[in-house]
GROMACS .gro file of C-alpha atoms in nm:
model
  406
    1MET     CA    1  -5.239   0.270  -3.953
    2ARG     CA    2  -5.478   0.176  -3.614
    3SER     CA    3  -5.311  -0.096  -3.414
    4GLY     CA    4  -5.440  -0.287  -3.205
    5ARG     CA    5  -5.117  -0.199  -2.909
    6ASP     CA    6  -5.151   0.193  -2.989
    7ALA     CA    7  -5.182   0.348  -2.677
    8LEU     CA    8  -5.521   0.524  -2.611
    9LEU     CA    9  -5.653   0.758  -2.303
   10VAL     CA   10  -5.896   0.606  -2.143
   11GLY     CA   11  -5.985   0.777  -1.890
   12TYR     CA   12  -5.797   1.056  -1.633
   13ARG     CA   13  -5.900   1.225  -1.318
   14ARG     CA   14  -5.755   1.413  -0.992
   15THR     CA   15  -5.855   1.555  -0.693
   16PRO     CA   16  -5.850   1.943  -0.694
   17PHE     CA   17  -5.534   2.123  -0.600
   18GLY     CA   18  -5.508   2.219  -0.279
   19LYS     CA   19  -5.280   2.532  -0.169
   20ALA     CA   20  -4.958   2.408  -0.014
   21ASP     CA   21  -5.026   2.617   0.332
   22PRO     CA   22  -5.019   2.453   0.659
   23GLU     CA   23  -5.223   2.666   0.832
   24ARG     CA   24  -5.493   2.735   0.595
   25GLY     CA   25  -5.503   2.437   0.219
   26PHE     CA   26  -5.724   2.225   0.198
   27PHE     CA   27  -5.567   1.918   0.191
   28ARG     CA   28  -5.298   2.008   0.485
   29ALA     CA   29  -5.411   1.708   0.697
   30VAL     CA   30  -5.478   1.461   0.461
   31ARG     CA   31  -5.207   1.259   0.326
   32SER     CA   32  -5.091   1.288  -0.054
   33ASP     CA   33  -5.112   0.870  -0.032
   34ASP     CA   34  -5.466   0.960   0.050
   35LEU     CA   35  -5.557   1.181  -0.146
   36ALA     CA   36  -5.403   0.898  -0.512
   37ALA     CA   37  -5.564   0.617  -0.410
   38PRO     CA   38  -5.924   0.654  -0.444
   39LEU     CA   39  -5.913   0.789  -0.790
   40LEU     CA   40  -5.730   0.427  -0.885
   41GLU     CA   41  -6.086   0.297  -0.820
   42VAL     CA   42  -6.329   0.576  -0.967
   43LEU     CA   43  -6.070   0.569  -1.301
   44LEU     CA   44  -6.165   0.190  -1.321
   45GLN     CA   45  -6.570   0.258  -1.236
   46ASP     CA   46  -6.560   0.448  -1.473
   47ALA     CA   47  -6.469   0.215  -1.781
   48GLY     CA   48  -6.562  -0.091  -1.627
   49LEU     CA   49  -6.229  -0.292  -1.511
   50GLU     CA   50  -6.174  -0.472  -1.248
   51LYS     CA   51  -5.836  -0.398  -1.057
   52ASP     CA   52  -5.776  -0.749  -1.142
   53GLU     CA   53  -5.736  -0.647  -1.483
   54VAL     CA   54  -5.450  -0.370  -1.477
   55ASP     CA   55  -5.184  -0.490  -1.596
   56GLY     CA   56  -4.930  -0.259  -1.418
   57VAL     CA   57  -4.942   0.042  -1.180
   58LEU     CA   58  -4.707   0.365  -1.231
   59LEU     CA   59  -4.697   0.650  -1.031
   60GLY     CA   60  -4.470   0.924  -0.832
   61ALA     CA   61  -4.367   1.180  -0.651
   62VAL     CA   62  -4.116   1.449  -0.681
   63GLU     CA   63  -3.934   1.268  -0.239
   64MET     CA   64  -4.074   0.987  -0.264
   65LEU     CA   65  -4.005   0.916   0.093
   66GLY     CA   66  -4.231   0.948   0.402
   67GLU     CA   67  -4.566   0.930   0.315
   68GLN     CA   68  -4.475   0.917  -0.082
   69ALA     CA   69  -4.306   0.601  -0.074
   70HIS     CA   70  -4.285   0.389  -0.304
   71PRO     CA   71  -4.650   0.490  -0.436
   72ALA     CA   72  -4.662   0.243  -0.763
   73THR     CA   73  -4.651  -0.050  -0.466
   74ALA     CA   74  -4.816   0.086  -0.119
   75ILE     CA   75  -5.066   0.248  -0.307
   76PRO     CA   76  -5.279  -0.036  -0.500
   77PHE     CA   77  -5.203  -0.209  -0.188
   78LEU     CA   78  -5.380   0.060  -0.056
   79ALA     CA   79  -5.630   0.076  -0.235
   80GLY     CA   80  -5.693  -0.307  -0.259
   81PHE     CA   81  -5.507  -0.443  -0.570
   82PRO     CA   82  -5.450  -0.792  -0.633
   83PRO     CA   83  -5.111  -0.860  -0.602
   84THR     CA   84  -4.996  -0.571  -0.887
   85VAL     CA   85  -4.722  -0.495  -1.085
   86GLY     CA   86  -4.638  -0.148  -1.001
   87LEU     CA   87  -4.279   0.118  -1.052
   88SER     CA   88  -4.251   0.431  -0.913
   89VAL     CA   89  -4.093   0.636  -1.087
   90GLU     CA   90  -3.915   0.976  -1.042
   91ARG     CA   91  -3.805   1.270  -1.267
   92ALA     CA   92  -3.860   1.617  -1.113
   93CYS     CA   93  -4.149   1.795  -1.228
   94THR     CA   94  -4.193   1.543  -1.516
   95THR     CA   95  -4.189   1.278  -1.346
   96ALA     CA   96  -4.631   1.148  -1.374
   97MET     CA   97  -4.607   1.289  -1.760
   98MET     CA   98  -4.254   1.023  -1.781
   99ALA     CA   99  -4.518   0.719  -1.623
  100VAL     CA  100  -4.829   0.839  -1.863
  101HIS     CA  101  -4.564   0.750  -2.115
  102LEU     CA  102  -4.415   0.442  -1.993
  103ALA     CA  103  -4.715   0.266  -2.012
  104ALA     CA  104  -4.796   0.366  -2.280
  105MET     CA  105  -4.502   0.220  -2.387
  106CYS     CA  106  -4.508  -0.118  -2.201
  107ILE     CA  107  -4.882  -0.107  -2.421
  108GLU     CA  108  -4.728  -0.027  -2.749
  109THR     CA  109  -4.442  -0.308  -2.659
  110GLY     CA  110  -4.675  -0.553  -2.576
  111GLN     CA  111  -4.589  -0.610  -2.169
  112GLY     CA  112  -4.959  -0.563  -2.149
  113GLU     CA  113  -5.298  -0.387  -2.203
  114VAL     CA  114  -5.406  -0.163  -1.925
  115TYR     CA  115  -5.230   0.078  -1.636
  116LEU     CA  116  -5.312   0.352  -1.474
  117ALA     CA  117  -5.007   0.623  -1.450
  118GLY     CA  118  -4.956   0.961  -1.296
  119GLY     CA  119  -4.834   1.101  -1.017
  120LEU     CA  120  -4.896   1.303  -0.636
  121ASP     CA  121  -4.707   1.553  -0.397
  122SER     CA  122  -4.793   1.754  -0.050
  123MET     CA  123  -4.614   2.035  -0.082
  124THR     CA  124  -4.776   2.132   0.243
  125HIS     CA  125  -4.519   1.814   0.394
  126PHE     CA  126  -4.254   1.819   0.175
  127ARG     CA  127  -4.263   2.232   0.044
  128ILE     CA  128  -4.015   2.424  -0.131
  129PRO     CA  129  -3.810   2.621   0.071
  130LEU     CA  130  -3.754   2.986  -0.064
  131VAL     CA  131  -3.458   3.031  -0.189
  132ARG     CA  132  -3.287   3.406  -0.277
  133ASP     CA  133  -2.960   3.562  -0.416
  134GLY     CA  134  -2.676   3.535  -0.153
  135MET     CA  135  -2.847   3.283   0.071
  136ASP     CA  136  -2.589   2.967   0.149
  137LEU     CA  137  -2.777   2.626   0.065
  138SER     CA  138  -2.664   2.456   0.385
  139ASP     CA  139  -2.818   2.702   0.581
  140VAL     CA  140  -3.076   2.624   0.357
  141ILE     CA  141  -3.101   2.235   0.437
  142ALA     CA  142  -3.022   2.277   0.796
  143GLU     CA  143  -3.413   2.496   0.848
  144GLY     CA  144  -3.566   2.115   0.791
  145GLY     CA  145  -3.883   2.039   0.733
  146THR     CA  146  -3.866   2.148   0.315
  147MET     CA  147  -3.767   1.897  -0.004
  148LEU     CA  148  -3.419   1.984   0.006
  149SER     CA  149  -3.307   1.899   0.373
  150ALA     CA  150  -3.530   1.573   0.286
  151MET     CA  151  -3.261   1.488  -0.136
  152ASN     CA  152  -2.965   1.643   0.182
  153PRO     CA  153  -2.783   1.661  -0.156
  154ASN     CA  154  -2.348   1.560  -0.223
  155PRO     CA  155  -2.209   1.793  -0.097
  156LYS     CA  156  -1.914   1.764  -0.405
  157LEU     CA  157  -2.222   1.856  -0.551
  158PHE     CA  158  -2.140   2.231  -0.550
  159GLU     CA  159  -1.761   2.181  -0.670
  160ARG     CA  160  -1.927   2.116  -1.004
  161VAL     CA  161  -2.234   2.421  -0.940
  162ASN     CA  162  -2.366   2.697  -0.748
  163PRO     CA  163  -2.664   2.499  -0.617
  164ILE     CA  164  -2.900   2.802  -0.557
  165GLU     CA  165  -2.796   2.827  -0.955
  166LEU     CA  166  -3.047   2.495  -0.982
  167ASN     CA  167  -3.324   2.631  -0.812
  168GLY     CA  168  -3.610   2.695  -1.064
  169GLY     CA  169  -3.687   3.077  -0.914
  170GLN     CA  170  -3.366   3.083  -0.999
  171GLY     CA  171  -3.408   3.015  -1.392
  172ALA     CA  172  -3.715   3.175  -1.430
  173GLU     CA  173  -3.530   3.574  -1.286
  174ARG     CA  174  -3.195   3.436  -1.556
  175LEU     CA  175  -3.432   3.274  -1.832
  176ALA     CA  176  -3.657   3.604  -1.811
  177GLU     CA  177  -3.330   3.794  -1.846
  178ARG     CA  178  -3.157   3.683  -2.075
  179LEU     CA  179  -3.489   3.626  -2.297
  180GLY     CA  180  -3.575   4.023  -2.263
  181ILE     CA  181  -3.900   3.922  -2.125
  182ALA     CA  182  -4.087   4.207  -1.940
  183ARG     CA  183  -4.253   4.213  -1.530
  184GLU     CA  184  -4.523   4.367  -1.703
  185GLU     CA  185  -4.581   4.063  -1.953
  186MET     CA  186  -4.583   3.803  -1.677
  187ASP     CA  187  -4.781   4.026  -1.456
  188ARG     CA  188  -5.088   4.043  -1.742
  189TRP     CA  189  -5.042   3.660  -1.800
  190ALA     CA  190  -5.053   3.519  -1.464
  191LEU     CA  191  -5.332   3.787  -1.426
  192ALA     CA  192  -5.456   3.573  -1.841
  193SER     CA  193  -5.421   3.253  -1.569
  194HIS     CA  194  -5.652   3.354  -1.279
  195GLN     CA  195  -5.919   3.521  -1.550
  196ARG     CA  196  -5.932   3.152  -1.817
  197ALA     CA  197  -5.863   2.941  -1.444
  198VAL     CA  198  -6.144   3.155  -1.275
  199ASP     CA  199  -6.372   3.149  -1.610
  200ALA     CA  200  -6.338   2.723  -1.684
  201THR     CA  201  -6.459   2.666  -1.316
  202ARG     CA  202  -6.751   2.842  -1.323
  203ALA     CA  203  -6.899   2.709  -1.622
  204GLY     CA  204  -6.830   2.341  -1.531
  205ARG     CA  205  -6.506   2.281  -1.762
  206PHE     CA  206  -6.301   2.085  -1.443
  207ARG     CA  207  -6.639   1.870  -1.344
  208ASP     CA  208  -6.535   1.611  -1.557
  209GLU     CA  209  -6.193   1.526  -1.418
  210ILE     CA  210  -6.197   1.682  -1.099
  211LEU     CA  211  -6.292   1.349  -0.774
  212PRO     CA  212  -6.378   1.597  -0.516
  213ARG     CA  213  -6.272   1.536  -0.156
  214GLU     CA  214  -6.237   1.608   0.158
  215GLY     CA  215  -6.087   1.833   0.362
  216LEU     CA  216  -6.038   2.093   0.565
  217THR     CA  217  -6.183   2.477   0.562
  218PRO     CA  218  -5.911   2.753   0.629
  219ALA     CA  219  -6.131   2.808   0.875
  220GLY     CA  220  -6.078   2.422   1.039
  221GLU     CA  221  -6.399   2.321   0.914
  222ARG     CA  222  -6.476   1.952   0.756
  223ALA     CA  223  -6.599   2.067   0.393
  224ILE     CA  224  -6.599   1.835   0.063
  225PHE     CA  225  -6.407   2.001  -0.261
  226ALA     CA  226  -6.484   2.009  -0.563
  227HIS     CA  227  -6.318   2.313  -0.688
  228ASP     CA  228  -5.954   2.357  -0.678
  229GLN     CA  229  -5.823   2.660  -0.378
  230GLY     CA  230  -5.568   2.882  -0.611
  231PRO     CA  231  -5.771   3.068  -0.870
  232ARG     CA  232  -5.877   3.396  -0.739
  233PRO     CA  233  -6.163   3.594  -0.901
  234ASP     CA  234  -6.090   3.890  -0.712
  235THR     CA  235  -5.763   3.950  -0.825
  236THR     CA  236  -5.685   4.275  -1.077
  237TYR     CA  237  -5.347   4.357  -1.328
  238GLU     CA  238  -5.258   4.663  -1.021
  239LYS     CA  239  -5.206   4.421  -0.761
  240ILE     CA  240  -4.987   4.117  -0.899
  241ALA     CA  241  -4.818   4.464  -1.037
  242SER     CA  242  -4.777   4.616  -0.686
  243LEU     CA  243  -4.596   4.303  -0.574
  244ALA     CA  244  -4.244   4.253  -0.460
  245PRO     CA  245  -3.993   3.998  -0.641
  246VAL     CA  246  -3.906   3.718  -0.442
  247TYR     CA  247  -3.617   3.597  -0.518
  248ALA     CA  248  -3.424   3.871  -0.549
  249ASP     CA  249  -3.415   4.221  -0.455
  250ASP     CA  250  -3.415   4.363  -0.845
  251GLY     CA  251  -3.584   4.071  -1.016
  252ARG     CA  252  -3.897   4.023  -1.197
  253ILE     CA  253  -4.020   3.720  -1.072
  254THR     CA  254  -4.321   3.764  -0.792
  255ALA     CA  255  -4.609   3.558  -0.601
  256ALA     CA  256  -4.823   3.535  -0.869
  257THR     CA  257  -4.599   3.469  -1.154
  258ALA     CA  258  -4.429   3.221  -0.980
  259SER     CA  259  -4.623   2.843  -0.987
  260LEU     CA  260  -4.876   2.788  -0.653
  261GLN     CA  261  -4.729   2.569  -0.468
  262ALA     CA  262  -5.023   2.293  -0.404
  263ASP     CA  263  -5.129   1.928  -0.304
  264GLY     CA  264  -5.258   1.703  -0.489
  265ALA     CA  265  -5.304   1.343  -0.729
  266ALA     CA  266  -5.367   1.296  -1.120
  267ILE     CA  267  -5.332   0.953  -1.260
  268CYS     CA  268  -5.485   0.840  -1.667
  269LEU     CA  269  -5.596   0.509  -1.677
  270LEU     CA  270  -5.407   0.389  -2.065
  271ALA     CA  271  -5.541   0.084  -2.244
  272SER     CA  272  -5.440  -0.108  -2.551
  273ARG     CA  273  -5.713  -0.034  -2.875
  274ARG     CA  274  -5.781  -0.393  -2.832
  275ARG     CA  275  -5.859  -0.346  -2.491
  276ALA     CA  276  -6.049  -0.077  -2.512
  277GLU     CA  277  -6.253  -0.215  -2.830
  278SER     CA  278  -6.346  -0.476  -2.611
  279LEU     CA  279  -6.442  -0.277  -2.301
  280GLY     CA  280  -6.650  -0.039  -2.568
  281VAL     CA  281  -6.430   0.264  -2.369
  282PRO     CA  282  -6.451   0.555  -2.624
  283PRO     CA  283  -6.049   0.653  -2.621
  284LEU     CA  284  -6.013   1.059  -2.478
  285ALA     CA  285  -5.711   1.050  -2.771
  286ARG     CA  286  -5.451   0.878  -2.862
  287LEU     CA  287  -5.088   0.938  -2.705
  288HIS     CA  288  -4.868   0.977  -3.085
  289ALA     CA  289  -4.510   1.083  -3.025
  290VAL     CA  290  -4.408   1.167  -2.688
  291GLY     CA  291  -4.064   1.339  -2.629
  292TRP     CA  292  -3.819   1.376  -2.391
  293ALA     CA  293  -3.524   1.598  -2.402
  294ALA     CA  294  -3.299   1.788  -2.096
  295CYS     CA  295  -3.059   2.147  -2.079
  296GLU     CA  296  -2.859   2.310  -1.840
  297PRO     CA  297  -2.947   2.226  -1.557
  298THR     CA  298  -2.925   2.631  -1.438
  299ASP     CA  299  -3.165   2.621  -1.714
  300LEU     CA  300  -3.452   2.392  -1.591
  301ILE     CA  301  -3.716   2.636  -1.670
  302TYR     CA  302  -3.630   2.608  -2.032
  303SER     CA  303  -3.606   2.239  -2.061
  304ALA     CA  304  -3.992   2.220  -2.185
  305ILE     CA  305  -3.882   2.387  -2.516
  306PRO     CA  306  -3.542   2.098  -2.681
  307ALA     CA  307  -3.835   1.875  -2.568
  308THR     CA  308  -4.184   2.024  -2.749
  309ARG     CA  309  -3.897   2.057  -3.082
  310LYS     CA  310  -3.803   1.666  -3.028
  311VAL     CA  311  -4.182   1.504  -2.966
  312LEU     CA  312  -4.271   1.713  -3.305
  313GLN     CA  313  -3.970   1.641  -3.525
  314ARG     CA  314  -4.041   1.263  -3.361
  315SER     CA  315  -4.444   1.312  -3.541
  316GLY     CA  316  -4.347   1.533  -3.827
  317LEU     CA  317  -4.640   1.779  -3.712
  318ALA     CA  318  -4.651   2.192  -3.565
  319LEU     CA  319  -4.700   2.344  -3.363
  320GLU     CA  320  -4.980   2.532  -3.619
  321ASP     CA  321  -5.127   2.174  -3.548
  322MET     CA  322  -5.230   2.176  -3.269
  323GLY     CA  323  -5.561   2.250  -3.161
  324VAL     CA  324  -5.492   2.296  -2.765
  325ILE     CA  325  -5.126   2.377  -2.617
  326GLU     CA  326  -5.046   2.313  -2.245
  327VAL     CA  327  -4.710   2.420  -2.141
  328ASN     CA  328  -4.668   2.418  -1.718
  329GLU     CA  329  -4.656   2.712  -1.540
  330ALA     CA  330  -4.376   2.632  -1.346
  331PHE     CA  331  -4.289   3.010  -1.423
  332ALA     CA  332  -4.507   3.305  -1.603
  333CYS     CA  333  -4.200   3.327  -1.815
  334ALA     CA  334  -4.255   2.959  -1.932
  335PRO     CA  335  -4.506   2.964  -2.152
  336ILE     CA  336  -4.315   3.257  -2.265
  337ALA     CA  337  -4.077   3.159  -2.323
  338PHE     CA  338  -4.193   2.895  -2.576
  339MET     CA  339  -4.349   3.133  -2.743
  340ARG     CA  340  -4.078   3.287  -2.861
  341GLU     CA  341  -3.826   3.054  -2.876
  342LEU     CA  342  -4.057   2.841  -3.125
  343GLY     CA  343  -4.237   3.114  -3.297
  344PHE     CA  344  -4.607   3.042  -3.162
  345ASP     CA  345  -4.840   3.374  -3.112
  346ASP     CA  346  -5.208   3.241  -3.074
  347ALA     CA  347  -5.193   3.256  -2.697
  348SER     CA  348  -5.555   3.129  -2.703
  349ARG     CA  349  -5.411   2.790  -2.777
  350ILE     CA  350  -5.174   2.786  -2.493
  351ASN     CA  351  -5.375   2.716  -2.163
  352PRO     CA  352  -5.702   2.821  -2.168
  353ASN     CA  353  -5.838   2.741  -1.858
  354GLY     CA  354  -5.542   2.892  -1.656
  355GLY     CA  355  -5.256   2.692  -1.560
  356ALA     CA  356  -4.991   2.565  -1.271
  357CYS     CA  357  -5.005   3.035  -1.160
  358ALA     CA  358  -5.326   2.985  -1.032
  359LEU     CA  359  -5.460   2.603  -1.052
  360GLY     CA  360  -5.189   2.542  -0.880
  361HIS     CA  361  -4.837   2.304  -0.919
  362PRO     CA  362  -4.835   1.934  -0.770
  363VAL     CA  363  -4.513   1.850  -0.891
  364GLY     CA  364  -4.548   1.484  -0.846
  365ALA     CA  365  -4.866   1.527  -1.064
  366SER     CA  366  -4.890   1.798  -1.309
  367GLY     CA  367  -4.782   1.606  -1.600
  368ALA     CA  368  -5.018   1.418  -1.547
  369ARG     CA  369  -5.272   1.681  -1.565
  370LEU     CA  370  -5.122   1.851  -1.872
  371ILE     CA  371  -5.203   1.528  -2.083
  372GLY     CA  372  -5.568   1.480  -1.921
  373THR     CA  373  -5.616   1.844  -1.935
  374THR     CA  374  -5.568   1.873  -2.276
  375ALA     CA  375  -5.743   1.598  -2.377
  376LEU     CA  376  -6.046   1.678  -2.254
  377GLU     CA  377  -6.031   2.031  -2.430
  378MET     CA  378  -5.920   1.910  -2.696
  379ALA     CA  379  -6.281   1.691  -2.746
  380ARG     CA  380  -6.454   2.059  -2.633
  381ARG     CA  381  -6.318   2.200  -2.938
  382GLY     CA  382  -6.258   1.920  -3.137
  383ALA     CA  383  -5.921   1.976  -3.237
  384ARG     CA  384  -5.715   1.681  -3.429
  385PHE     CA  385  -5.435   1.722  -3.206
  386GLY     CA  386  -5.289   1.883  -2.882
  387LEU     CA  387  -4.949   1.881  -2.711
  388ALA     CA  388  -4.900   1.889  -2.324
  389THR     CA  389  -4.513   1.945  -2.244
  390ILE     CA  390  -4.341   2.024  -1.874
  391CYS     CA  391  -3.991   2.131  -1.776
  392GLY     CA  392  -3.839   2.010  -1.454
  393GLY     CA  393  -3.570   2.060  -1.197
  394MET     CA  394  -3.178   1.961  -1.346
  395GLY     CA  395  -3.351   2.107  -1.649
  396GLN     CA  396  -3.611   1.777  -1.757
  397GLY     CA  397  -3.851   1.891  -2.027
  398ALA     CA  398  -4.070   1.603  -2.145
  399ALA     CA  399  -4.334   1.653  -2.476
  400THR     CA  400  -4.638   1.452  -2.576
  401ILE     CA  401  -4.841   1.466  -2.860
  402LEU     CA  402  -5.224   1.383  -2.876
  403ALA     CA  403  -5.448   1.246  -3.105
  404THR     CA  404  -5.809   1.190  -3.185
  405GLU     CA  405  -5.946   0.905  -3.313
  406GLY     CA  406  -6.126   1.112  -3.625
   0.00000   0.00000   0.00000
């Protein structure tokens, strides 16, 4: 039954995703809050809304410090909004998806009619350090200039768990071993991710979501970028298969089968059905159901799976009902594990335009990208339902089912 309080996705935009590289990354000299602020304005312009018609802004970053401190209050102010209710959100890699979920709940409970929600991260400025087997995490923290050094985790945590085991790369290695996911299977998934992302870029399928932004070429020249930096048209299976393991000498995960660290922002515009109809704005999709779940912190790459189980149970739907499925490729083993554990074998419906192995994973933004990309691909395919799901640090997972208005 339709309701005036249904939460509708009426807009979605993101920046190109640049490599997190202090020497060659597109956005190495751009603050992440400066990446995000123009997205707010463009989304409102697209919908014919004024800034004073927004009931709230919910934004997040995985490390909310420095240029990323208080994003939901600082960025609207930076973008020239009048006094606006802001809520800054952090839930590891699920951050931006959680922001969208909270905005939907605000609409459905009558707190407001229009919300901007998403996230951002500069992983050039707040990079994830390489954590290998046998390392002493105190040495990694002391290195400085990384997410871990900025977090400064409580040493008491180390009495409960080996902190090395909380790292995503170590978790991916354990998941691949536990489920028997072979190196070759992950290598071929990463290759397909690049091939799909390159095809999508060439076909213009990201044109409706990417807002071109100024940055620097690898040579240091100013330029406007309207494409993601990560997808590699020249990669081959042989190149990927030749790479050495990253996290352990005898491991299975390489740089190709890990997500590309990236800089970027992604934001969704949500409105109640009542407000969207008054504006005459056709919705991209309706937020049909949301689900959150947690698993063991050391099994973090698995966490999208229990979240998906929960959202399917709540919705009464099955994976076979989903015309499009976006599973965040934190590592190539994540979507492979998803298919195995949930008994789904149609890989053509999963990440059809490539995933984070190719596009990149700016950790505070990816959750909103997954939702927006899913909605746009649903429209292209004429799909009734779509699923976006993402794993997160400390075993935090989130999932979203979208429905078209057919």
